Coordinates of C-alpha atoms in Angstrom, one line a residue:
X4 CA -25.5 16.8 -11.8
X5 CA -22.4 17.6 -9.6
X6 CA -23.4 15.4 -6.8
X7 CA -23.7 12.5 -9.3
X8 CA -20.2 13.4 -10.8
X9 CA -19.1 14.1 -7.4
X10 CA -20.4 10.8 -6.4
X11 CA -18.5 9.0 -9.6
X12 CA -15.3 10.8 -8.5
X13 CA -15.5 9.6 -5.3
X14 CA -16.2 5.7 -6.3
X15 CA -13.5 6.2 -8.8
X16 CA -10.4 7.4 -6.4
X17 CA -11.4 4.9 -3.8
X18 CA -10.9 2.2 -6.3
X19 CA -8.0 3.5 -7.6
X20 CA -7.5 4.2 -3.9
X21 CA -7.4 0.7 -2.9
X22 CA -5.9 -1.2 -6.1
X23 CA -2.4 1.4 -4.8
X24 CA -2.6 1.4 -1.3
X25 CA -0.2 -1.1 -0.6
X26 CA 2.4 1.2 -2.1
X27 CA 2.2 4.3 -0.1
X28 CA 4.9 3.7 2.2
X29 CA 7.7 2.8 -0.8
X30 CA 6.2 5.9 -2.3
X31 CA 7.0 7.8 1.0
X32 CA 10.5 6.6 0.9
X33 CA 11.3 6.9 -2.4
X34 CA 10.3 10.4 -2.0
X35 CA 12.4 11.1 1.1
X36 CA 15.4 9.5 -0.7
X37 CA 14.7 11.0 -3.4
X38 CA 14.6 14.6 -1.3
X39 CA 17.8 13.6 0.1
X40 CA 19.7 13.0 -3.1
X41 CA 18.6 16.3 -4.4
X42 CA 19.6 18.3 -1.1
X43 CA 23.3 16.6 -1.3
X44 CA 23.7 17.7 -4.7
X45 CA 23.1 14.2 -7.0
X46 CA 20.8 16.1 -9.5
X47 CA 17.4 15.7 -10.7
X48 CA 18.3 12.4 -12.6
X49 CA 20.5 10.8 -9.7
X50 CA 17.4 11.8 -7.3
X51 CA 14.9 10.1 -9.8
X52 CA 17.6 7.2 -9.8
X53 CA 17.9 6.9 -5.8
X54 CA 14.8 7.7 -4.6
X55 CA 13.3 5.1 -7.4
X56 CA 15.6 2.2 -6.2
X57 CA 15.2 2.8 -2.5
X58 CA 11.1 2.5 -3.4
X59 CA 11.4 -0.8 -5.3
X60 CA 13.3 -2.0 -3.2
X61 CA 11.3 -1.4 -0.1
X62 CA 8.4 -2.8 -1.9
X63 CA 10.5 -5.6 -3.1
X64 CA 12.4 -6.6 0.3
X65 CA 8.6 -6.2 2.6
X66 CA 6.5 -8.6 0.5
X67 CA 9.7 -11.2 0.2
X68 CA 9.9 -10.5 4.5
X69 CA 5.9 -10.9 5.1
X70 CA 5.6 -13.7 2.9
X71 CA 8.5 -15.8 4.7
X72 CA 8.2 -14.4 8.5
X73 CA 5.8 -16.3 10.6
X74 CA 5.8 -14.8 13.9
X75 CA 2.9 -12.3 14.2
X76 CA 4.3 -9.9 15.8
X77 CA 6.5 -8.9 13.0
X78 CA 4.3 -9.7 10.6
X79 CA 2.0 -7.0 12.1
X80 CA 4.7 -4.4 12.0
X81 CA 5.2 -4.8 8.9
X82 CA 1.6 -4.8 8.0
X83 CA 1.2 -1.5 9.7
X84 CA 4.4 0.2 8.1
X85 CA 2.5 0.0 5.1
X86 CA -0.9 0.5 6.2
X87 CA -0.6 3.9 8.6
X88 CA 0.9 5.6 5.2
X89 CA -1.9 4.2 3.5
X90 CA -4.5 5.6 6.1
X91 CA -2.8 8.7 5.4
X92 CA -2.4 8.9 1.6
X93 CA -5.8 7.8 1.6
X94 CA -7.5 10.6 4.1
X95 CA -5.7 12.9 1.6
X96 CA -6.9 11.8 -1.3
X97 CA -10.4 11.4 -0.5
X98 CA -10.6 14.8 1.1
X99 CA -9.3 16.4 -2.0
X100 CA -11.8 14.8 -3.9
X101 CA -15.0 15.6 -1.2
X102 CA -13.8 19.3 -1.4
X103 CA -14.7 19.2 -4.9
X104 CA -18.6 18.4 -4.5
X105 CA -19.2 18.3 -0.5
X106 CA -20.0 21.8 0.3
X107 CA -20.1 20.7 4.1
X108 CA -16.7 20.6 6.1
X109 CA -17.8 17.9 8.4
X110 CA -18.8 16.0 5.9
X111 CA -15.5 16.1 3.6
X112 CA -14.0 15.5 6.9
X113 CA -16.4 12.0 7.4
X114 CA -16.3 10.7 4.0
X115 CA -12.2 11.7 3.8
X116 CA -11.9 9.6 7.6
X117 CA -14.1 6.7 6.0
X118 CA -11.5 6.6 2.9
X119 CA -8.3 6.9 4.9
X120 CA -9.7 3.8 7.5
X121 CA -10.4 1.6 4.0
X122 CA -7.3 2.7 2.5
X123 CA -4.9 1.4 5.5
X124 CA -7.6 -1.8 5.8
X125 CA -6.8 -2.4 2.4
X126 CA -3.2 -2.1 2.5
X127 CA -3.1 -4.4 5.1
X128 CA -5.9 -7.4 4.1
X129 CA -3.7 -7.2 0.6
X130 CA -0.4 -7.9 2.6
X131 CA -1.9 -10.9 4.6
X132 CA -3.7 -12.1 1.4
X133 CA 0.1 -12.1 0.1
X134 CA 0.9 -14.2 3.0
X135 CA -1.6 -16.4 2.8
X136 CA 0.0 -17.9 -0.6
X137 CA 0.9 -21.6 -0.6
X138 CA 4.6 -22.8 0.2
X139 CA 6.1 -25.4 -1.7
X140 CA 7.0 -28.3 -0.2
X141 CA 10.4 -28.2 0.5
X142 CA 11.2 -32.3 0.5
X143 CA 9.2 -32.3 -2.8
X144 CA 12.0 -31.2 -5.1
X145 CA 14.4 -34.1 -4.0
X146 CA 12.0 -37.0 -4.9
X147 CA 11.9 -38.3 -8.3
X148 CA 7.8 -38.8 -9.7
X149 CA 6.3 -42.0 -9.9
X150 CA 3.9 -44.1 -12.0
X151 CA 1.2 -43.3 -9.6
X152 CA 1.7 -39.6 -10.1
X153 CA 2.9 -39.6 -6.2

């Protein structure tokens, strides 16, 4: 019964895993600010506060900048920005839930590896796939619709 539950757990924090992945890295900031704010005295609800705003808007500002940069070269920095934190949010979370129904070390260690590699994959493929949305036509706005629908 626990490898079946242990199985379920496992299916269920990789989905979870996957569906968040692309927010590890404005997690990781937010954090750090909100570390930060704490340590130079702005309290618990100016580090909430901070450490919040710096994450949205880290978020915010790297889906506006991958969706508009062309040039691959950035556009694969930023990809892996937010899919090494990924990799490693999801190593973590997959081993933590292995260590609860995979009595072998090795093992945690394989399926925690297999987890972390999807997680970053998946951070990344849903960045491109943001990407890969269509831009309007710029010269489209200034002309007035005809008859023909043209």
């Amino acid at each position: 019964m626990s490898v079946v539950l242990g199985i379920i757990g496992i299916v269920v924090a990789a989905v979870v895993l996957f569906k968040l992945a692309v927010v590890a890295a404005p997690v990781f900031v937010g954090m750090q600010i909100f570390i930060w704010a704490m340590d130079t005295g702005a309290g618990p609800i100016g580090g909430i506060l901070a450490g919040g705003a710096a994450g949205v808007t880290t978020l915010v500002l790297a889906r506006v900048l991958f969706a508009n940069i062309r040039l691959p070269s950035v556009r694969m920095t930023l990809a892996l920005g937010f899919g090494i934190p990924a990799a490693i949010a999801g190593y973590h979370v997959m081993i933590g839930v292995a260590s609860l129904s995979v009595p072998s070390e090795a093992w945690r260690i394989v399926f925690a590896s297999i987890g972390g590699l999807a997680a970053g994959v998946s951070a990344v493929l849903q960045l491109f796939a943001l990407g890969e949305a269509p831009m309007p036509d710029p010269g489209a706005r200034g002309r007035a619709p005809t008859a023909s629908g043209r």
